[in-house]
CSV table of C-alpha atoms and ligand atoms in Angstrom, one decimal:
chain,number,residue,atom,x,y,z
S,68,UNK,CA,172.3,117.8,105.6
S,69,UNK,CA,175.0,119.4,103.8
S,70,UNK,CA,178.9,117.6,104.0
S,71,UNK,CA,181.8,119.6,105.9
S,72,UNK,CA,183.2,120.2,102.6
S,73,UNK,CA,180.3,122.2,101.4
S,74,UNK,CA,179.7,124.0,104.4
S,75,UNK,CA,183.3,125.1,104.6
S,76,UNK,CA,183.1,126.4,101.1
S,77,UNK,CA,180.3,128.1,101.8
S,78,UNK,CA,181.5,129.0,105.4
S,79,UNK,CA,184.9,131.1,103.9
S,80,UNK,CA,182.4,133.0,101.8
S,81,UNK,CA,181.1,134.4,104.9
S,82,UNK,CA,184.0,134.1,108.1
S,83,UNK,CA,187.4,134.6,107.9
S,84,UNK,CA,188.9,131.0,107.2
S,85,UNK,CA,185.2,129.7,107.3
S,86,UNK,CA,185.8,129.5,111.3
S,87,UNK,CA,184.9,131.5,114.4
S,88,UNK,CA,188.3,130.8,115.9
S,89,UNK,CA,191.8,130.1,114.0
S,90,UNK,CA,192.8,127.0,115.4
S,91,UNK,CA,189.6,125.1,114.6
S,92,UNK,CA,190.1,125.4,110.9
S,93,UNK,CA,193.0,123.0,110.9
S,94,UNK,CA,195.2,124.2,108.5
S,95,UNK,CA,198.6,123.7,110.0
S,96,UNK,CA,197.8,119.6,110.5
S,97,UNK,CA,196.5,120.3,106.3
S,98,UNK,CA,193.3,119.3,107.1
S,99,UNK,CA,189.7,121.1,106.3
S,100,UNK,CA,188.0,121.2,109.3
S,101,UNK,CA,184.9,118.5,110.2
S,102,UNK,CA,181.7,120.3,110.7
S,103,UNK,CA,180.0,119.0,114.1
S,104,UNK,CA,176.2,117.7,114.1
S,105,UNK,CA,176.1,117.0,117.4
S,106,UNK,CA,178.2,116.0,120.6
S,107,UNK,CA,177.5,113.4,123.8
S,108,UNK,CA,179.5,112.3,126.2
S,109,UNK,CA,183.2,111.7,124.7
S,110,UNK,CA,181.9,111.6,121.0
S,111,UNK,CA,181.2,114.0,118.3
S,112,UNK,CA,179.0,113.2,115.6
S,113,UNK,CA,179.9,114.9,112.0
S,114,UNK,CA,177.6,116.0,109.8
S,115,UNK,CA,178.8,113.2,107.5
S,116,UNK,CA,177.8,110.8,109.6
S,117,UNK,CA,180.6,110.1,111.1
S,118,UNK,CA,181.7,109.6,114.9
S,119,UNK,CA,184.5,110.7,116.8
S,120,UNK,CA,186.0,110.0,120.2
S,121,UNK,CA,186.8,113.5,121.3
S,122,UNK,CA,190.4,114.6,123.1
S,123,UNK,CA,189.9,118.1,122.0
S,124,UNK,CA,186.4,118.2,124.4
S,125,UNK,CA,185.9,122.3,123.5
S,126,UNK,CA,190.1,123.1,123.8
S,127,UNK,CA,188.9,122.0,127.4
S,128,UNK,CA,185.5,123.1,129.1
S,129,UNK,CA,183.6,119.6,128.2
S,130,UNK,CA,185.4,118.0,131.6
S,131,UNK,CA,181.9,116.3,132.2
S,132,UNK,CA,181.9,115.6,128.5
S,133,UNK,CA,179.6,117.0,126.0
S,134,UNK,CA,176.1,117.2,126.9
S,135,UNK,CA,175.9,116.5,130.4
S,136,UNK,CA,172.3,115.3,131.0
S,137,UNK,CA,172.4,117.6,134.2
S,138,UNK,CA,174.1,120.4,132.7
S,139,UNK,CA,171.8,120.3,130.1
S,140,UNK,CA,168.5,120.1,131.7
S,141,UNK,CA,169.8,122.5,133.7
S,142,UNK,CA,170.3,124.9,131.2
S,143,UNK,CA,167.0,124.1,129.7
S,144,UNK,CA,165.4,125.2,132.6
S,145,UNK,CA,167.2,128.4,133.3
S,146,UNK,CA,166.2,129.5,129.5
S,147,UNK,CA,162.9,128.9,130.3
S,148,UNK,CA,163.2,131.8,133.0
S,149,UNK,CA,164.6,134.8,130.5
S,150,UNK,CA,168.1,134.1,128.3
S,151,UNK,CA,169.5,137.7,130.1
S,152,UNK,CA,168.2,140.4,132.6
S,153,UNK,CA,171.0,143.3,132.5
S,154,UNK,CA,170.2,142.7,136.2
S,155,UNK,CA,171.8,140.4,139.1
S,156,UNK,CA,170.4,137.3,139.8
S,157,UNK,CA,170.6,134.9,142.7
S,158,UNK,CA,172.4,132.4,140.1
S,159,UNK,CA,175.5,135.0,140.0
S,160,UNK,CA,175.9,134.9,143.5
S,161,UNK,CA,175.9,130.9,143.9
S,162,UNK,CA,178.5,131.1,141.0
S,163,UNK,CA,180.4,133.8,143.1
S,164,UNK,CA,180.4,132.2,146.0
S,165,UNK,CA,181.3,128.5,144.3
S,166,UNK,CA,184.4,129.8,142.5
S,167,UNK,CA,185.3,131.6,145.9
S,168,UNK,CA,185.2,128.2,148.3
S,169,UNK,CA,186.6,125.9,145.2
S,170,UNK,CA,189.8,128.1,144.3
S,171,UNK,CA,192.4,129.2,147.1
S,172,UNK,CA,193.7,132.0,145.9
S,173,UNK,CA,190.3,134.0,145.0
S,174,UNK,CA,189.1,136.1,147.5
S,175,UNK,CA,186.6,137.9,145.5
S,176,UNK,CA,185.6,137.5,141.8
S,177,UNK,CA,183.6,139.1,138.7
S,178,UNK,CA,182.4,137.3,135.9
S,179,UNK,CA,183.4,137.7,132.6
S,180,UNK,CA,182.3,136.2,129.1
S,181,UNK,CA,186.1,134.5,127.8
S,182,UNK,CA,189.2,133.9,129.1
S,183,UNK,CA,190.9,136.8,127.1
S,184,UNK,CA,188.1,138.9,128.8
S,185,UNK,CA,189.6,137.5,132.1
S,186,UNK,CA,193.1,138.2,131.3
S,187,UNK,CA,192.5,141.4,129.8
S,188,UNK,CA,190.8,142.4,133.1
S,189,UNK,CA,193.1,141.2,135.5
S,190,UNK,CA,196.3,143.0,133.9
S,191,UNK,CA,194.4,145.5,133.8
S,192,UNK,CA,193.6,145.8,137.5
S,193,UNK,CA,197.3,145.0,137.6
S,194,UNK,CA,198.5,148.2,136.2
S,195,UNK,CA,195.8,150.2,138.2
S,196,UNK,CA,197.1,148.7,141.8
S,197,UNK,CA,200.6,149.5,141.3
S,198,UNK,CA,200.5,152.1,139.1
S,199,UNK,CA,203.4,150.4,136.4
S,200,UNK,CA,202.9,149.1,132.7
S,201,UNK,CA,204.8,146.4,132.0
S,202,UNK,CA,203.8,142.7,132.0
S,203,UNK,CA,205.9,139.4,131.9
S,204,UNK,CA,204.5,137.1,129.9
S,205,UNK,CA,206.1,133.2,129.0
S,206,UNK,CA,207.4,132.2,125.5
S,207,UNK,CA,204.7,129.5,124.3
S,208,UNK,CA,202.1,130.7,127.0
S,209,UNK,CA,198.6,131.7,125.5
S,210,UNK,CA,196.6,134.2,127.4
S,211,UNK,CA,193.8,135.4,125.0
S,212,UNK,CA,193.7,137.5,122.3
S,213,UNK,CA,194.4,140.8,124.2
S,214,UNK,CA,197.0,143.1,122.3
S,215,UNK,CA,199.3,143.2,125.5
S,216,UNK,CA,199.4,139.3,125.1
S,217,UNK,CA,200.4,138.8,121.5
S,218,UNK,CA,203.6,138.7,121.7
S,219,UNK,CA,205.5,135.3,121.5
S,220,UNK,CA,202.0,133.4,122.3
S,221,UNK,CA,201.5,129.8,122.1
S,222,UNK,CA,198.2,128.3,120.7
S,223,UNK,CA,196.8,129.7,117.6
S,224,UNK,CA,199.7,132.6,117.1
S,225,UNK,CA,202.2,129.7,117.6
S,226,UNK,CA,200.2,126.8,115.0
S,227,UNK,CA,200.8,129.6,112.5
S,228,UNK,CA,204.0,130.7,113.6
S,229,UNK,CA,203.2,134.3,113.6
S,230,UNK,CA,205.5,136.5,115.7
S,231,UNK,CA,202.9,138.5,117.4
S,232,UNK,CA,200.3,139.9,114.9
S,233,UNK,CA,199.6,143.3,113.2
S,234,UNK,CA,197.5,145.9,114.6
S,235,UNK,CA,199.2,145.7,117.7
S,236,UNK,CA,200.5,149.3,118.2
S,237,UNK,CA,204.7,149.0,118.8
S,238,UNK,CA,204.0,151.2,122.1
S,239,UNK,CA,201.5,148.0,123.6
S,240,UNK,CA,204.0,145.6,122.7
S,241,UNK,CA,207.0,147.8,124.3
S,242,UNK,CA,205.2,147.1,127.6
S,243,UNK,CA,204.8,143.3,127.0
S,244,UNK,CA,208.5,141.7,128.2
S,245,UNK,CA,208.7,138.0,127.4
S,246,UNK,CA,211.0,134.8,129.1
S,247,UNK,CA,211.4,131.2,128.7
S,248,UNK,CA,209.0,129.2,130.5
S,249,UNK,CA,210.4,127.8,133.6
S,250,UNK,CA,213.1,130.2,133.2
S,251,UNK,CA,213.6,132.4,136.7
S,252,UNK,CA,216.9,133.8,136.1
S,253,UNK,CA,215.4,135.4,132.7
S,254,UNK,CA,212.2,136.5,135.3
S,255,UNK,CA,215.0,138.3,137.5
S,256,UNK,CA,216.8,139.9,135.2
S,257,UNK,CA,214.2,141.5,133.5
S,258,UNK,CA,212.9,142.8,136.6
S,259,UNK,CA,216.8,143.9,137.2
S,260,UNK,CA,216.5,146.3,133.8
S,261,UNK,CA,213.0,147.3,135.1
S,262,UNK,CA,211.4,148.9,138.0
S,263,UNK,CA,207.9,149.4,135.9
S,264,UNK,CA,206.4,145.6,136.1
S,265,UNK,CA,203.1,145.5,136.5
S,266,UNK,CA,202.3,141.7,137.1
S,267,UNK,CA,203.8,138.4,135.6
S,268,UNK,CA,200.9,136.1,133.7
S,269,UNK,CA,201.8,132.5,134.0
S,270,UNK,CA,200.0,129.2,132.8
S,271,UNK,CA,200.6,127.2,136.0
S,272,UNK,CA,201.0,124.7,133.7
S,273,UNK,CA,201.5,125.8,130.4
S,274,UNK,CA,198.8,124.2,127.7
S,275,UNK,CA,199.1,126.1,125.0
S,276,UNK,CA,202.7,124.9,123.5
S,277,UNK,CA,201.4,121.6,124.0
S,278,UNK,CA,201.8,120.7,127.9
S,279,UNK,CA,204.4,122.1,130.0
S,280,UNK,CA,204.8,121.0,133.6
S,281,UNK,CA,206.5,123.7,135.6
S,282,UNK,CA,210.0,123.1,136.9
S,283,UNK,CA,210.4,122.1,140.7
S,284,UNK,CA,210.8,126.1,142.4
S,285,UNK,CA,209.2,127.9,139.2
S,286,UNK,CA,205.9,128.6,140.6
S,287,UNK,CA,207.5,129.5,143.7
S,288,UNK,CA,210.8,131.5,142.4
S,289,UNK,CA,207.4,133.4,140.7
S,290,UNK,CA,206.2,134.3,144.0
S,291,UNK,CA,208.8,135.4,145.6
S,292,UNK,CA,210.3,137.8,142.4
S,293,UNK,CA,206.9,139.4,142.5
S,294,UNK,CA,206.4,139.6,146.1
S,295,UNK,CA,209.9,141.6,146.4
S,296,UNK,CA,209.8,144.1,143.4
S,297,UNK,CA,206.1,144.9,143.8
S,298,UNK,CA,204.4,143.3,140.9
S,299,UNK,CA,201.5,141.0,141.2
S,300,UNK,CA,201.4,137.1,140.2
S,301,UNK,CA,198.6,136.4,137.8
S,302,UNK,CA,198.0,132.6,137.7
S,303,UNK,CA,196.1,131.8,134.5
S,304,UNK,CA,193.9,129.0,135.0
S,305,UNK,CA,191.3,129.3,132.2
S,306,UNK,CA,192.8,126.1,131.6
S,307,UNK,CA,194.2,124.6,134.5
S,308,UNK,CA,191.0,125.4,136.7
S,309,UNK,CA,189.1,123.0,137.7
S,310,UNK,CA,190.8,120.9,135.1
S,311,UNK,CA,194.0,119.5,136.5
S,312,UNK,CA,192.0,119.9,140.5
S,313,UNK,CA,189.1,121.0,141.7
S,314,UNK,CA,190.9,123.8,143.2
S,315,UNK,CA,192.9,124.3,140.2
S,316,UNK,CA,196.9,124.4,139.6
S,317,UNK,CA,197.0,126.9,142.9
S,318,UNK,CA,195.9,124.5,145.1
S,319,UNK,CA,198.0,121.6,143.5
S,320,UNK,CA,201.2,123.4,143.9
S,321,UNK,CA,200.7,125.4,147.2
S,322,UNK,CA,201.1,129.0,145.6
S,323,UNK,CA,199.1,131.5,146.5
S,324,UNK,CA,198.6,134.2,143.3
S,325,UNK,CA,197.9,137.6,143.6
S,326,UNK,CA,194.6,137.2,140.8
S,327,UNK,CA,193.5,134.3,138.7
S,328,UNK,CA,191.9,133.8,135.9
S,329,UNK,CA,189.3,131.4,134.7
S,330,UNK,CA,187.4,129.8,132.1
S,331,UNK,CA,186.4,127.1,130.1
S,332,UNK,CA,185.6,124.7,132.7
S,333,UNK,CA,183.6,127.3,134.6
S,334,UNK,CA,180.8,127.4,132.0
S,335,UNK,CA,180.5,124.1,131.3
S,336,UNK,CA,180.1,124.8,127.6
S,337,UNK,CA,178.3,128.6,127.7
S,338,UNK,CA,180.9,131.5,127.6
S,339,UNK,CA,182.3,131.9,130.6
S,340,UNK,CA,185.0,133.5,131.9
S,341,UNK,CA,186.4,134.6,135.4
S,342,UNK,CA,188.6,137.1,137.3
S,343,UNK,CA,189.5,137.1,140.9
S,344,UNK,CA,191.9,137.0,143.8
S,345,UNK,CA,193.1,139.2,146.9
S,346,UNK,CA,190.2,141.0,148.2
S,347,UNK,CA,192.0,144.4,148.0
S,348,UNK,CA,192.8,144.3,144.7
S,349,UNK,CA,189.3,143.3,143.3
S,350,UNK,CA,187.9,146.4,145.5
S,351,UNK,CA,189.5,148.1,143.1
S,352,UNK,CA,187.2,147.1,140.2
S,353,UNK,CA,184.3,149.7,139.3
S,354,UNK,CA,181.5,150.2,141.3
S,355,UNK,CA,183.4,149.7,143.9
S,356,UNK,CA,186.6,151.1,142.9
S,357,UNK,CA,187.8,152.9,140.3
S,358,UNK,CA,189.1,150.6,137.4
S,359,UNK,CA,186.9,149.8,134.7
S,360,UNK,CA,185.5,146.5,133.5
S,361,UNK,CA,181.7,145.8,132.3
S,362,UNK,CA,180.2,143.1,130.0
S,363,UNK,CA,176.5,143.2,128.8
S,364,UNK,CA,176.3,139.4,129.1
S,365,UNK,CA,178.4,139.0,132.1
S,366,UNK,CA,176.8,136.5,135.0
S,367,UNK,CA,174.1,135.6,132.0
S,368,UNK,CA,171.2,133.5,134.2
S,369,UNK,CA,171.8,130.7,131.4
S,370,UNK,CA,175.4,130.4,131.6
S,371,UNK,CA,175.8,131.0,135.5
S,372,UNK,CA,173.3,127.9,135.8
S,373,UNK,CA,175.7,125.3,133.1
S,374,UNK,CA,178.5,126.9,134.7
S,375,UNK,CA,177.4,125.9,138.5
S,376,UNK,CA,175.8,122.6,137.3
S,377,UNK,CA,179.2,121.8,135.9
S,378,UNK,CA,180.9,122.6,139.1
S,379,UNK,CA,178.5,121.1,141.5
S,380,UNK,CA,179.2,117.6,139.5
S,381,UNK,CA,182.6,118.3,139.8
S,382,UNK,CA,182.8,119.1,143.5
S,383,UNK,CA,182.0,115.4,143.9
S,384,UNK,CA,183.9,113.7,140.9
S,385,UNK,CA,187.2,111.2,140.8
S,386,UNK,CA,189.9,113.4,139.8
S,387,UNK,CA,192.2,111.0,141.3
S,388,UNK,CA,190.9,108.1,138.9
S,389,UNK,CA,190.4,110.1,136.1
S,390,UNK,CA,194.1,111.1,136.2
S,391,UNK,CA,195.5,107.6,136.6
S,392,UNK,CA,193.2,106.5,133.9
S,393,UNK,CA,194.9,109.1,131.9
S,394,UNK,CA,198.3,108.1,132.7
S,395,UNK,CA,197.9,104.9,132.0
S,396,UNK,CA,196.3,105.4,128.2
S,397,UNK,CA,198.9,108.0,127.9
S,398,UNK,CA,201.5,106.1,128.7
S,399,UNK,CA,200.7,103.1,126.6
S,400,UNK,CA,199.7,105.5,123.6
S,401,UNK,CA,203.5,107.0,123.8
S,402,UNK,CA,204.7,103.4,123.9
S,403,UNK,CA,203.0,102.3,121.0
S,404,UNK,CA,204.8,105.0,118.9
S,405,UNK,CA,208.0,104.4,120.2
S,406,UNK,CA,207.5,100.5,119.6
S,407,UNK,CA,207.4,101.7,115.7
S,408,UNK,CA,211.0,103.8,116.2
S,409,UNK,CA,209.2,107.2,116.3
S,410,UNK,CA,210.4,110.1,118.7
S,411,UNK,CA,208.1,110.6,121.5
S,412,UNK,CA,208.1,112.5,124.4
S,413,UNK,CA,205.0,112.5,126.9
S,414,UNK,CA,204.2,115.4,128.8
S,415,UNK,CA,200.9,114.4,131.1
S,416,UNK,CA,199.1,115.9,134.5
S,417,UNK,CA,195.6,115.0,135.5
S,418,UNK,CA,193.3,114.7,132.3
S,419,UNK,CA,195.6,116.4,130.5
S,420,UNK,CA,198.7,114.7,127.8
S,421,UNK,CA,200.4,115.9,125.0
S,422,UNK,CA,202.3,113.7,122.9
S,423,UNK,CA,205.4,115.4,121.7
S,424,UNK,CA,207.8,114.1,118.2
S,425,UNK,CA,210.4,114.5,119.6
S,426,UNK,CA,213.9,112.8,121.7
S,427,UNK,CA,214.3,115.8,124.0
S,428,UNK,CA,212.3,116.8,127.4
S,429,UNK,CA,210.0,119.4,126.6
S,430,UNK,CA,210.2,122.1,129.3
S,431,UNK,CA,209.9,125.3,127.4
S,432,UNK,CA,208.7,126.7,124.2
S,433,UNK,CA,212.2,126.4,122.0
S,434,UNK,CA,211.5,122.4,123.4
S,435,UNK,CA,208.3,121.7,122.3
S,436,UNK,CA,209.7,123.5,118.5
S,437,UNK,CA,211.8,120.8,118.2
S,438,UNK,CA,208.5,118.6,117.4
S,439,UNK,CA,208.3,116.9,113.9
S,440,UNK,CA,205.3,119.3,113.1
S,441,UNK,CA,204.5,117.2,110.1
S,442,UNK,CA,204.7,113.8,111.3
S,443,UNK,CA,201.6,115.4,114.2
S,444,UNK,CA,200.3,116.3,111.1
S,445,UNK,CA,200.3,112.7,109.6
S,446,UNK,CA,199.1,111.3,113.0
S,447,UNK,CA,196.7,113.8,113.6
S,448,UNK,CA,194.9,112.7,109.9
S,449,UNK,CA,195.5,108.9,110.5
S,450,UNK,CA,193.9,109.5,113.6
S,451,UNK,CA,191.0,111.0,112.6
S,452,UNK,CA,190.4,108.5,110.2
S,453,UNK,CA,190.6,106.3,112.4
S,454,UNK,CA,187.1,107.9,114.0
S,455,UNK,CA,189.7,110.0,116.9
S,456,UNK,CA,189.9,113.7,117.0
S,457,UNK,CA,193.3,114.8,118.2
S,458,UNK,CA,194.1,118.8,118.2
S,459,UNK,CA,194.4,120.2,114.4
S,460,UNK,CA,198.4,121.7,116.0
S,461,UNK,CA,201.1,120.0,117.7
S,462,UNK,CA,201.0,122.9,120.0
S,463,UNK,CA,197.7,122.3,121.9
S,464,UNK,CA,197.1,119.5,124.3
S,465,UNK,CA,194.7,116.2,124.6
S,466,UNK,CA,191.9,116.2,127.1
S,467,UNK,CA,190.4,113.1,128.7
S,468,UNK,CA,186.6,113.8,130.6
S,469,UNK,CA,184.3,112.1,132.5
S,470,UNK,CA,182.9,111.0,129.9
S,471,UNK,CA,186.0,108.7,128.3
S,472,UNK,CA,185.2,105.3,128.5
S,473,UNK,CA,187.9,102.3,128.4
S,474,UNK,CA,186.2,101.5,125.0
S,475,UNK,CA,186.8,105.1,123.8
S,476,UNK,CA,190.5,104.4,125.4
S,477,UNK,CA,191.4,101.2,123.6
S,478,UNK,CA,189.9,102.2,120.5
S,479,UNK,CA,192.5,105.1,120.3
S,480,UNK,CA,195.0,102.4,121.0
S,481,UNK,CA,194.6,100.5,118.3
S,482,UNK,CA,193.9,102.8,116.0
S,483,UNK,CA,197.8,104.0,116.9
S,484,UNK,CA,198.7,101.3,116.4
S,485,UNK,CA,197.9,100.9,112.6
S,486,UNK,CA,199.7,104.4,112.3
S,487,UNK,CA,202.8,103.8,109.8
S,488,UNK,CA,204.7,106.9,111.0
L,689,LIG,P1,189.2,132.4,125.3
L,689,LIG,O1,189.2,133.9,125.1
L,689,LIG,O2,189.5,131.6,124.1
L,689,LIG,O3,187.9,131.9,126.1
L,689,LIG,O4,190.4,132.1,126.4
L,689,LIG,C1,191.7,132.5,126.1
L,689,LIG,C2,192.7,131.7,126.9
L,689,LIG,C3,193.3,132.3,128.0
L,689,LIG,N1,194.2,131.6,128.7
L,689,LIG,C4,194.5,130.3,128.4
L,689,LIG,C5,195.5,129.6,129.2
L,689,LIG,C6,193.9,129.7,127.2
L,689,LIG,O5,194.3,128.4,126.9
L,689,LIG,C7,193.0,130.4,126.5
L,689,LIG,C8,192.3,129.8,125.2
L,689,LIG,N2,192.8,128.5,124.9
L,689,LIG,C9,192.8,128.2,123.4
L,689,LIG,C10,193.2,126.8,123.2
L,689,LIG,N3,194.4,126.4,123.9
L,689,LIG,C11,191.4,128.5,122.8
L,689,LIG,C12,191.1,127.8,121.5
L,689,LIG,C13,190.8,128.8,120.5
L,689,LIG,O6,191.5,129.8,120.4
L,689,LIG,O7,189.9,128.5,119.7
């Protein structure tokens, strides 16, 4: 078996960066990236031989953890039956139906094959319902790669600290209005200077600055600005669904969005990705209607079955435990740093933490820049050789699953602990 190292050099011979998506390469903690043998449960196995406990867990799908015996087998079973039709099958319409009794706010749904898929889709449908262009869009929030989302994103285009990116035509871009997270007066003023918004996107809890809880009357000063000027609320939940409830961030907070989007979680590790809401919007979505979307691998058999296996064992899992368990490692993991004089501050919901380096809340994007990138960068290599993979960016979050056992927990702990600062 080839090392990491020599599959990376002969990986950026072939792909840009050597990686199939930016972050993964981990160039902004100044790291090369570990190529992955395997993964089970809340471990990774390298192809050097080493083991991992895993707080990336996919940038969030592996909520089960990694290789879910009934997810997989699963899976298995559905290949055996055909990998695609380029027809419906009955697996689509249990996943339909699923996502439609698990998440509030969806009324109707279509599969799709990413999140940025999702997201693309929904503003899409956005501009076609009320007939405007522009889209608000958060400082620090990620949304996909979709041009009309570029602009001032979090995750990848914020670890590189790229503005927005070229080949974005200035006209996309024009449409694309940006505000602080948790922010409303900046929501309300840009929907003073314009009668021609189309939808506001929102993270319901931003993950992709690192994790941003929103501010008591956000969600719901959100609501009400779109409700009155005409615009729809587009909750994306690629990460939050499922994630940080079973019903997602929608049914933590008591808002009820116009469309939501999904991922991640929903495929339980296959490429997944979801778009739904209010039943008279997604009418609108050809056959039916009259706004375009289509996806050759859309509702694949193989993925629809992970994806539904995955939400089946979720349906009946502790979110309540898993989220205290998660508090309670976060916690002591942000008191160990602190015990050695460093700057933390802890952002954490459900099975979700971020550690921040910093002595100021983090509620917004400007916050969470105030992080000493290159001590995450320090801890984030101490860590993992210490046998713990963190995120490769300050700027992403930590996922618990499942799968985390106390072992994996303390482990973490003390290898913190040995972590000179
Ligand atoms: P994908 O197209 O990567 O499936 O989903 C895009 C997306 C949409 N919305 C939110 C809130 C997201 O977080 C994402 C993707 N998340 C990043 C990590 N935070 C994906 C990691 C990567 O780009 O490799």
């Amino acid at each position: 078996m080839p090392t990491s190292a020599e599959l990376f050099a002969k990986a950026r011979t072939l792909i840009p960066g050597g990686v199939n998506s930016p972050v993964r390469a981990c160039k902004s903690v100044g790291r090369d990236p570990l190529f992955i043998a395997r993964a089970a449960g809340s471990k990774l196995f390298t192809v050097d031989g080493d083991e991992l406990v895993d707080f990336v867990m996919s940038w969030g799908p592996m909520l089960l953890g990694h290789a879910h015996p009934g997810v997989t087998e699963t899976a298995r079973t559905a290949m055996l039956k055909g990998a695609s039709y380029g027809a419906p099958c009955p697996a689509e319409v249990a996943m339909a139906e699923a996502v439609v009794a698990a998440v509030p706010g969806i009324e109707m749904v279509r599969m799709v094959n990413s999140g940025t898929e999702a997201t693309m889709s929904a503003l899409r449908l956005a501009r076609g319902v009320t007939g405007k262009s522009a889209v608000v869009k958060f400082e620090g929030c990620y949304h996909g790669h979709g041009d009309a989302f570029l602009a001032a994103a979090g995750s990848g285009v914020a670890t590189f600290g790229i503005p927005g990116t070229p080949g974005v035509p200035e006209d996309t871009v024009r449409h694309t209005l940006t505000a602080p997270y948790n922010d409303l007066d900046a929501v309300a003023a840009l929907f003073e200077a314009s009668g021609d918004i189309a939808a506001v996107i929102v993270e319901p809890v931003a993950g992709n600055m690192g994790l941003v809880l929103p501010a008591p009357g956000f969600l719901e000063g959100l609501r009400d600005l779109t409700a009155k000027h005409g615009a729809l609320l587009i909750f994306d939940e690629v990460i939050t669904g499922f994630r940080v409830a079973y019903g997602g961030a929608q049914s933590v907070f008591g808002i009820d969005p116009d469309l939501t989007c999904l991922g991640k979680i929903i495929g339980g590790g296959f490429p997944v990705g979801a778009y739904g809401g209010k039943r008279r919007f997604m009418q609108r979505i050809s056959p039916e209607g009259d706004i375009y979307q289509a996806g050759t691998l859309s509702g694949n058999p193989v993925a629809m079955a992970a994806g539904l296996a995955t939400l089946l064992a979720l349906s009946k899992a502790d979110y309540a435990g898993l989220a205290a368990r998660t508090q309670s490692f976060a916690i002591a993991l942000a008191d160990i740093l602190r015990a050695k004089g460093l700057p933390v501050t802890l952002n954490h919901i459900a099975s979700i933490l971020t550690l921040f380096f910093t002595d100021q809340p983090v509620t917004d994007f400007a916050s969470a820049k105030t992080s000493d990138s290159a001590l995450y960068a320090r801890f984030y290599g101490h860590m993992r050789a210490h046998g713990v993979n963190l995120a490769p960016s300050g700027f992403e979050c930590a996922f618990t699953s499942f799968a985390h056992t106390d072992a994996d927990l303390d482990k973490t702990l003390a290898a913190a602990r040995s972590f000179a600062g």
